[in-house]
GROMACS .gro file of C-alpha atoms in nm:
model
  345
    1MET     CA    1   4.086  -6.307  -3.832
    2GLU     CA    2   3.735  -6.250  -3.956
    3SER     CA    3   3.597  -6.342  -3.615
    4ARG     CA    4   3.817  -6.086  -3.441
    5SER     CA    5   3.697  -5.812  -3.684
    6ALA     CA    6   3.335  -5.896  -3.615
    7ALA     CA    7   3.396  -5.887  -3.241
    8GLY     CA    8   3.565  -5.548  -3.268
    9ALA     CA    9   3.279  -5.407  -3.472
   10GLU     CA   10   3.028  -5.533  -3.218
   11SER     CA   11   3.230  -5.375  -2.935
   12ARG     CA   12   3.240  -5.038  -3.111
   13PHE     CA   13   2.865  -5.061  -3.173
   14SER     CA   14   2.806  -5.125  -2.802
   15VAL     CA   15   3.014  -4.821  -2.705
   16ARG     CA   16   2.815  -4.606  -2.945
   17ARG     CA   17   2.488  -4.734  -2.799
   18ILE     CA   18   2.605  -4.655  -2.447
   19ARG     CA   19   2.712  -4.304  -2.551
   20THR     CA   20   2.379  -4.249  -2.723
   21LEU     CA   21   2.190  -4.370  -2.418
   22LEU     CA   22   2.391  -4.138  -2.191
   23THR     CA   23   2.318  -3.844  -2.422
   24VAL     CA   24   1.947  -3.918  -2.406
   25ILE     CA   25   1.957  -3.944  -2.025
   26VAL     CA   26   2.139  -3.611  -1.994
   27ALA     CA   27   1.894  -3.442  -2.233
   28VAL     CA   28   1.592  -3.576  -2.044
   29ALA     CA   29   1.739  -3.463  -1.711
   30ALA     CA   30   1.810  -3.115  -1.847
   31THR     CA   31   1.455  -3.087  -1.982
   32ALA     CA   32   1.317  -3.192  -1.645
   33VAL     CA   33   1.517  -2.920  -1.473
   34LEU     CA   34   1.402  -2.655  -1.720
   35THR     CA   35   1.036  -2.754  -1.696
   36ALA     CA   36   1.023  -2.812  -1.320
   37ALA     CA   37   0.777  -2.604  -1.118
   38PRO     CA   38   0.921  -2.265  -1.019
   39ALA     CA   39   1.057  -2.221  -0.670
   40ARG     CA   40   0.794  -2.143  -0.408
   41ALA     CA   41   0.730  -1.770  -0.380
   42GLU     CA   42   0.901  -1.614  -0.082
   43THR     CA   43   0.703  -1.570   0.239
   44GLY     CA   44   0.756  -1.361   0.550
   45PHE     CA   45   0.896  -1.007   0.545
   46HIS     CA   46   1.140  -0.952   0.261
   47GLU     CA   47   1.263  -0.701   0.008
   48VAL     CA   48   1.171  -0.741  -0.357
   49PRO     CA   49   1.472  -0.606  -0.551
   50ALA     CA   50   1.313  -0.618  -0.896
   51PHE     CA   51   0.945  -0.558  -0.962
   52GLY     CA   52   0.932  -0.340  -1.275
   53SER     CA   53   1.091  -0.036  -1.434
   54ASN     CA   54   1.035   0.153  -1.105
   55PRO     CA   55   1.022   0.508  -1.245
   56GLY     CA   56   0.976   0.652  -0.893
   57ASN     CA   57   1.296   0.486  -0.764
   58LEU     CA   58   1.130   0.335  -0.457
   59ARG     CA   59   1.220   0.023  -0.261
   60MET     CA   60   0.965  -0.254  -0.233
   61PHE     CA   61   0.915  -0.472   0.071
   62ALA     CA   62   0.644  -0.732   0.122
   63TYR     CA   63   0.500  -0.943   0.397
   64VAL     CA   64   0.343  -1.271   0.286
   65PRO     CA   65   0.196  -1.498   0.556
   66GLU     CA   66   0.292  -1.864   0.535
   67GLN     CA   67  -0.075  -1.956   0.504
   68ALA     CA   68  -0.155  -1.697   0.235
   69GLN     CA   69  -0.345  -1.863  -0.049
   70SER     CA   70  -0.340  -1.796  -0.421
   71GLY     CA   71  -0.583  -1.512  -0.487
   72ALA     CA   72  -0.516  -1.337  -0.155
   73PRO     CA   73  -0.599  -0.966  -0.120
   74VAL     CA   74  -0.324  -0.703  -0.106
   75VAL     CA   75  -0.291  -0.407   0.131
   76VAL     CA   76  -0.034  -0.144   0.032
   77LEU     CA   77   0.100   0.011   0.353
   78PHE     CA   78   0.286   0.346   0.346
   79HIS     CA   79   0.524   0.466   0.618
   80GLY     CA   80   0.528   0.827   0.734
   81CYS     CA   81   0.794   1.092   0.672
   82GLY     CA   82   1.129   0.979   0.808
   83GLY     CA   83   1.000   0.625   0.851
   84SER     CA   84   1.073   0.294   0.687
   85ALA     CA   85   0.902  -0.029   0.592
   86LYS     CA   86   1.070  -0.241   0.861
   87ASP     CA   87   0.842  -0.316   1.158
   88LEU     CA   88   0.573  -0.075   1.035
   89ASP     CA   89   0.327  -0.362   1.001
   90ILE     CA   90   0.416  -0.495   1.348
   91ASP     CA   91   0.411  -0.165   1.538
   92THR     CA   92   0.080  -0.054   1.389
   93GLY     CA   93  -0.081  -0.399   1.400
   94TRP     CA   94  -0.130  -0.473   1.030
   95ARG     CA   95   0.075  -0.794   1.036
   96LYS     CA   96  -0.164  -0.948   1.290
   97TYR     CA   97  -0.452  -0.913   1.046
   98ALA     CA   98  -0.247  -1.023   0.746
   99ASP     CA   99  -0.179  -1.344   0.940
  100THR     CA  100  -0.535  -1.377   1.069
  101TYR     CA  101  -0.726  -1.287   0.754
  102GLY     CA  102  -0.474  -1.417   0.501
  103PHE     CA  103  -0.393  -1.106   0.299
  104THR     CA  104  -0.051  -0.990   0.184
  105LEU     CA  105   0.120  -0.658   0.250
  106VAL     CA  106   0.319  -0.439   0.013
  107LEU     CA  107   0.535  -0.182   0.190
  108PRO     CA  108   0.689   0.084  -0.037
  109GLU     CA  109   0.990   0.265   0.109
  110GLN     CA  110   1.123   0.606   0.011
  111LYS     CA  111   1.492   0.654  -0.068
  112ASP     CA  112   1.705   0.934   0.073
  113GLU     CA  113   1.824   1.044  -0.272
  114ASN     CA  114   1.468   1.115  -0.387
  115VAL     CA  115   1.400   1.395  -0.141
  116GLY     CA  116   1.515   1.739  -0.039
  117SER     CA  117   1.583   1.906   0.293
  118GLY     CA  118   1.246   1.843   0.454
  119GLY     CA  119   1.230   2.160   0.657
  120ILE     CA  120   1.133   2.116   1.021
  121VAL     CA  121   1.053   1.744   1.005
  122PRO     CA  122   1.250   1.436   0.893
  123HIS     CA  123   1.209   1.397   0.522
  124ARG     CA  124   1.195   1.070   0.328
  125CYS     CA  125   0.833   1.155   0.249
  126PHE     CA  126   0.649   1.014  -0.047
  127SER     CA  127   0.592   1.291  -0.298
  128ALA     CA  128   0.233   1.414  -0.276
  129TRP     CA  129   0.316   1.742  -0.449
  130ASN     CA  130   0.493   1.653  -0.774
  131PRO     CA  131   0.260   1.586  -1.072
  132ALA     CA  132   0.485   1.308  -1.202
  133ASP     CA  133   0.449   1.128  -0.869
  134ARG     CA  134   0.082   1.184  -0.795
  135THR     CA  135  -0.112   1.161  -1.122
  136HIS     CA  136  -0.243   0.871  -1.326
  137ASP     CA  137  -0.031   0.948  -1.631
  138GLY     CA  138   0.278   1.044  -1.433
  139GLU     CA  139   0.585   0.823  -1.452
  140GLY     CA  140   0.694   0.851  -1.092
  141GLU     CA  141   0.623   0.713  -0.746
  142ALA     CA  142   0.256   0.629  -0.796
  143ARG     CA  143   0.347   0.429  -1.105
  144SER     CA  144   0.613   0.240  -0.910
  145VAL     CA  145   0.355   0.143  -0.647
  146VAL     CA  146   0.118   0.014  -0.917
  147GLN     CA  147   0.407  -0.198  -1.048
  148MET     CA  148   0.450  -0.340  -0.697
  149VAL     CA  149   0.084  -0.444  -0.699
  150ASP     CA  150   0.128  -0.593  -1.046
  151HIS     CA  151   0.423  -0.793  -0.913
  152MET     CA  152   0.203  -0.942  -0.640
  153LYS     CA  153  -0.058  -1.036  -0.899
  154ALA     CA  154   0.203  -1.211  -1.116
  155ARG     CA  155   0.410  -1.374  -0.839
  156TYR     CA  156   0.137  -1.464  -0.590
  157SER     CA  157  -0.177  -1.461  -0.807
  158ALA     CA  158  -0.312  -1.180  -0.587
  159ASP     CA  159  -0.677  -1.086  -0.631
  160ALA     CA  160  -0.688  -0.782  -0.862
  161ASP     CA  161  -1.034  -0.694  -0.729
  162ARG     CA  162  -0.921  -0.678  -0.366
  163VAL     CA  163  -0.635  -0.428  -0.350
  164TYR     CA  164  -0.634  -0.166  -0.073
  165ALA     CA  165  -0.412   0.113   0.055
  166ALA     CA  166  -0.335   0.252   0.400
  167GLY     CA  167  -0.077   0.493   0.533
  168TYR     CA  168   0.031   0.714   0.820
  169SER     CA  169   0.107   1.088   0.810
  170GLY     CA  170   0.304   1.139   0.487
  171GLY     CA  171   0.200   0.783   0.406
  172GLY     CA  172  -0.159   0.893   0.457
  173ALA     CA  173  -0.104   1.163   0.197
  174ALA     CA  174   0.044   0.893  -0.030
  175THR     CA  175  -0.268   0.683   0.025
  176ASN     CA  176  -0.483   0.971  -0.097
  177VAL     CA  177  -0.255   0.996  -0.399
  178MET     CA  178  -0.304   0.630  -0.491
  179LEU     CA  179  -0.681   0.643  -0.444
  180ALA     CA  180  -0.709   0.957  -0.656
  181ALA     CA  181  -0.456   0.872  -0.929
  182HIS     CA  182  -0.532   0.501  -0.966
  183PRO     CA  183  -0.895   0.440  -0.864
  184GLU     CA  184  -0.905   0.149  -1.108
  185VAL     CA  185  -0.649  -0.039  -0.896
  186PHE     CA  186  -0.781   0.015  -0.542
  187GLU     CA  187  -1.105  -0.099  -0.386
  188ALA     CA  188  -1.073   0.114  -0.068
  189GLY     CA  189  -0.823   0.300   0.147
  190ALA     CA  190  -0.757   0.414   0.503
  191VAL     CA  191  -0.580   0.745   0.569
  192PHE     CA  192  -0.428   0.789   0.914
  193PHE     CA  193  -0.356   1.154   1.010
  194GLY     CA  194  -0.263   1.245   0.653
  195MET     CA  195  -0.332   1.536   0.422
  196ALA     CA  196  -0.584   1.590   0.146
  197TYR     CA  197  -0.500   1.526  -0.216
  198GLY     CA  198  -0.366   1.843  -0.376
  199CYS     CA  199  -0.304   1.996  -0.035
  200ALA     CA  200   0.036   2.128  -0.147
  201ASP     CA  201   0.180   2.175  -0.493
  202THR     CA  202   0.543   2.231  -0.398
  203GLU     CA  203   0.779   2.055  -0.162
  204THR     CA  204   0.817   2.374   0.041
  205ASP     CA  205   0.442   2.412   0.092
  206TYR     CA  206   0.411   2.046   0.184
  207PHE     CA  207   0.617   2.105   0.498
  208ARG     CA  208   0.431   2.416   0.607
  209THR     CA  209   0.203   2.215   0.829
  210GLY     CA  210   0.116   2.256   1.192
  211SER     CA  211  -0.147   2.405   1.414
  212LEU     CA  212  -0.212   2.714   1.203
  213ALA     CA  213  -0.324   2.541   0.886
  214PRO     CA  214  -0.313   2.186   0.754
  215CYS     CA  215  -0.293   2.282   0.386
  216PRO     CA  216  -0.131   2.625   0.346
  217GLY     CA  217  -0.028   2.589  -0.020
  218ARG     CA  218  -0.085   2.856  -0.279
  219TYR     CA  219  -0.436   2.723  -0.351
  220ASN     CA  220  -0.702   2.864  -0.126
  221LEU     CA  221  -0.943   2.576  -0.162
  222VAL     CA  222  -1.245   2.635   0.054
  223SER     CA  223  -1.540   2.445  -0.092
  224PRO     CA  224  -1.600   2.070  -0.119
  225THR     CA  225  -1.626   2.109  -0.497
  226GLU     CA  226  -1.277   2.260  -0.514
  227TRP     CA  227  -1.133   1.977  -0.306
  228GLY     CA  228  -1.322   1.729  -0.521
  229ASP     CA  229  -1.184   1.892  -0.835
  230ARG     CA  230  -0.834   1.840  -0.705
  231ILE     CA  231  -0.901   1.469  -0.665
  232ARG     CA  232  -1.056   1.446  -1.010
  233SER     CA  233  -0.755   1.622  -1.162
  234ALA     CA  234  -0.538   1.322  -1.068
  235HIS     CA  235  -0.708   1.114  -1.337
  236PRO     CA  236  -0.897   1.349  -1.573
  237GLY     CA  237  -1.194   1.197  -1.746
  238TYR     CA  238  -1.214   0.891  -1.524
  239THR     CA  239  -1.575   0.773  -1.489
  240GLY     CA  240  -1.533   0.432  -1.328
  241ALA     CA  241  -1.593   0.318  -0.972
  242ARG     CA  242  -1.414   0.503  -0.693
  243PRO     CA  243  -1.246   0.344  -0.390
  244ARG     CA  244  -1.423   0.393  -0.057
  245VAL     CA  245  -1.226   0.602   0.194
  246GLN     CA  246  -1.182   0.582   0.570
  247ILE     CA  247  -1.015   0.883   0.737
  248TRP     CA  248  -0.855   0.892   1.085
  249HIS     CA  249  -0.721   1.191   1.275
  250GLY     CA  250  -0.624   1.300   1.623
  251GLY     CA  251  -0.800   1.595   1.783
  252SER     CA  252  -0.473   1.684   1.960
  253ASP     CA  253  -0.246   1.656   1.654
  254LEU     CA  254  -0.005   1.953   1.662
  255LEU     CA  255   0.169   1.868   1.335
  256ILE     CA  256  -0.128   1.833   1.102
  257ASN     CA  257  -0.438   2.016   1.220
  258LYS     CA  258  -0.755   1.808   1.264
  259LYS     CA  259  -0.916   2.027   0.997
  260SER     CA  260  -0.728   1.808   0.754
  261LEU     CA  261  -0.988   1.540   0.824
  262GLU     CA  262  -1.259   1.783   0.717
  263LYS     CA  263  -1.079   1.876   0.395
  264GLN     CA  264  -1.033   1.513   0.302
  265ARG     CA  265  -1.396   1.439   0.388
  266ASP     CA  266  -1.514   1.733   0.177
  267GLY     CA  267  -1.315   1.625  -0.126
  268TRP     CA  268  -1.413   1.259  -0.121
  269THR     CA  269  -1.780   1.315  -0.043
  270ASP     CA  270  -1.791   1.559  -0.336
  271VAL     CA  271  -1.632   1.300  -0.564
  272PHE     CA  272  -1.892   1.045  -0.456
  273GLY     CA  273  -2.171   1.301  -0.484
  274VAL     CA  274  -2.292   1.258  -0.127
  275PRO     CA  275  -2.362   1.531   0.132
  276GLN     CA  276  -2.102   1.650   0.382
  277THR     CA  277  -2.360   1.586   0.654
  278PRO     CA  278  -2.314   1.240   0.807
  279THR     CA  279  -2.586   0.981   0.775
  280SER     CA  280  -2.485   0.833   1.110
  281SER     CA  281  -2.265   0.921   1.404
  282SER     CA  282  -2.146   0.699   1.689
  283SER     CA  283  -1.884   0.667   1.962
  284PRO     CA  284  -1.711   0.328   1.938
  285ALA     CA  285  -1.484   0.419   2.233
  286SER     CA  286  -1.432   0.698   2.481
  287ASP     CA  287  -1.338   1.026   2.311
  288VAL     CA  288  -1.383   0.870   1.965
  289THR     CA  289  -1.637   0.999   1.713
  290LYS     CA  290  -1.716   0.789   1.407
  291GLN     CA  291  -1.921   0.939   1.125
  292VAL     CA  292  -2.049   0.771   0.810
  293TYR     CA  293  -2.129   0.959   0.488
  294GLY     CA  294  -2.362   0.854   0.211
  295SER     CA  295  -2.415   0.480   0.217
  296GLY     CA  296  -2.068   0.419   0.356
  297GLN     CA  297  -1.849   0.551   0.076
  298VAL     CA  298  -1.668   0.770   0.331
  299GLU     CA  299  -1.628   0.730   0.704
  300THR     CA  300  -1.422   0.923   0.957
  301TYR     CA  301  -1.275   0.860   1.302
  302LEU     CA  302  -1.179   1.157   1.518
  303ILE     CA  303  -0.993   1.059   1.837
  304ASP     CA  304  -0.993   1.364   2.064
  305ALA     CA  305  -0.689   1.286   2.280
  306MET     CA  306  -0.470   1.145   2.002
  307GLY     CA  307  -0.177   1.344   1.870
  308HIS     CA  308   0.029   1.274   1.559
  309GLU     CA  309   0.044   0.899   1.624
  310ALA     CA  310  -0.107   0.573   1.516
  311PRO     CA  311  -0.427   0.446   1.682
  312VAL     CA  312  -0.343   0.114   1.848
  313ASP     CA  313  -0.490  -0.104   2.122
  314PRO     CA  314  -0.230  -0.363   2.228
  315GLY     CA  315  -0.370  -0.695   2.344
  316THR     CA  316  -0.465  -1.044   2.234
  317GLY     CA  317  -0.828  -1.001   2.131
  318ILE     CA  318  -0.922  -0.997   1.765
  319ASP     CA  319  -0.997  -0.624   1.782
  320ARG     CA  320  -0.672  -0.536   1.964
  321CYS     CA  321  -0.338  -0.475   1.800
  322GLY     CA  322  -0.014  -0.281   1.786
  323THR     CA  323   0.299  -0.246   1.994
  324VAL     CA  324   0.295  -0.083   2.338
  325GLY     CA  325   0.446   0.265   2.323
  326ARG     CA  326   0.421   0.286   1.944
  327GLY     CA  327   0.097   0.479   1.920
  328HIS     CA  328  -0.208   0.616   2.096
  329ASP     CA  329  -0.384   0.344   2.295
  330SER     CA  330  -0.744   0.383   2.195
  331LEU     CA  331  -0.877   0.182   1.902
  332CYS     CA  332  -0.693  -0.064   1.681
  333GLY     CA  333  -0.693   0.123   1.352
  334PRO     CA  334  -0.594  -0.174   1.131
  335TYR     CA  335  -0.878  -0.384   1.271
  336TYR     CA  336  -1.142  -0.126   1.184
  337ALA     CA  337  -0.975  -0.052   0.851
  338SER     CA  338  -0.964  -0.424   0.763
  339ARG     CA  339  -1.333  -0.453   0.841
  340PHE     CA  340  -1.403  -0.144   0.631
  341PHE     CA  341  -1.213  -0.310   0.345
  342GLY     CA  342  -1.429  -0.619   0.381
  343LEU     CA  343  -1.143  -0.842   0.498
  344GLY     CA  344  -1.199  -1.099   0.769
  345GLY     CA  345  -1.572  -1.140   0.722
   0.00000   0.00000   0.00000
């Protein structure tokens, strides 16, 4: 009888030991799952549904090359009015250089509900007229874009010292906004057939573009100092380094007059404190005039035969890019912009 009791006690002890061992195994496994390395950050073209409080109510897309390394630079690429993020980097040629030089792309996209009628052109423009959207302290679209950059820093360990902006048409105006409102974020920018910062102060004036005047808003800004003051007003009191600016325009642009290039040049050269007279002038291709101001803080490209379209040069060479029929075949804008940014050597 006593022997059977001892055997039963031993059996119950063994069951308890097995249960305890199983509990430990489950706990260890759960801890391993919780402490495992996070999933690999997404590559390729994709939408980022959550990147911050997003006060400007924009969509965020990104393109991350498979070979992109930790600490890669970031180029923020803005579509034009009526455009979208999808295929913008392919049609213009930016994806080729993201793949070749190993930088990542952030592509903000405007939402239909954020905009009004748009007048004579398709709307879905980034707001370059509303103070909340275009100033450093504003809680609008510019702040959303900065949050997108912050997301890339956190998710991909992007290099905070190598962040750039580029955009086309209304996206060019948005590029000027980011460079003026957040100079502490951006190292340089490229504006393709855009408008000067502070060019229009209402949505109605923003769409009064065309061959008569590129900036017909209620401000009659005529001097470089006045254009410079508009840029400085985006971030009052800022005394830090300013992003270098490259400006492109078509001499045959019927939507935004080529004088817009001059107004942008005047404002940025004034901000940098360099003369409006170029220090060098060259012709990198037929009907193309490149001018450099100061020690390279500002440079401009005027392409005589180009209308309101992206400068591309489809082909396989390193300095050729873009999709056939999606722009003016002349120079590959993203190649020269990437070199201006200091990407690719």
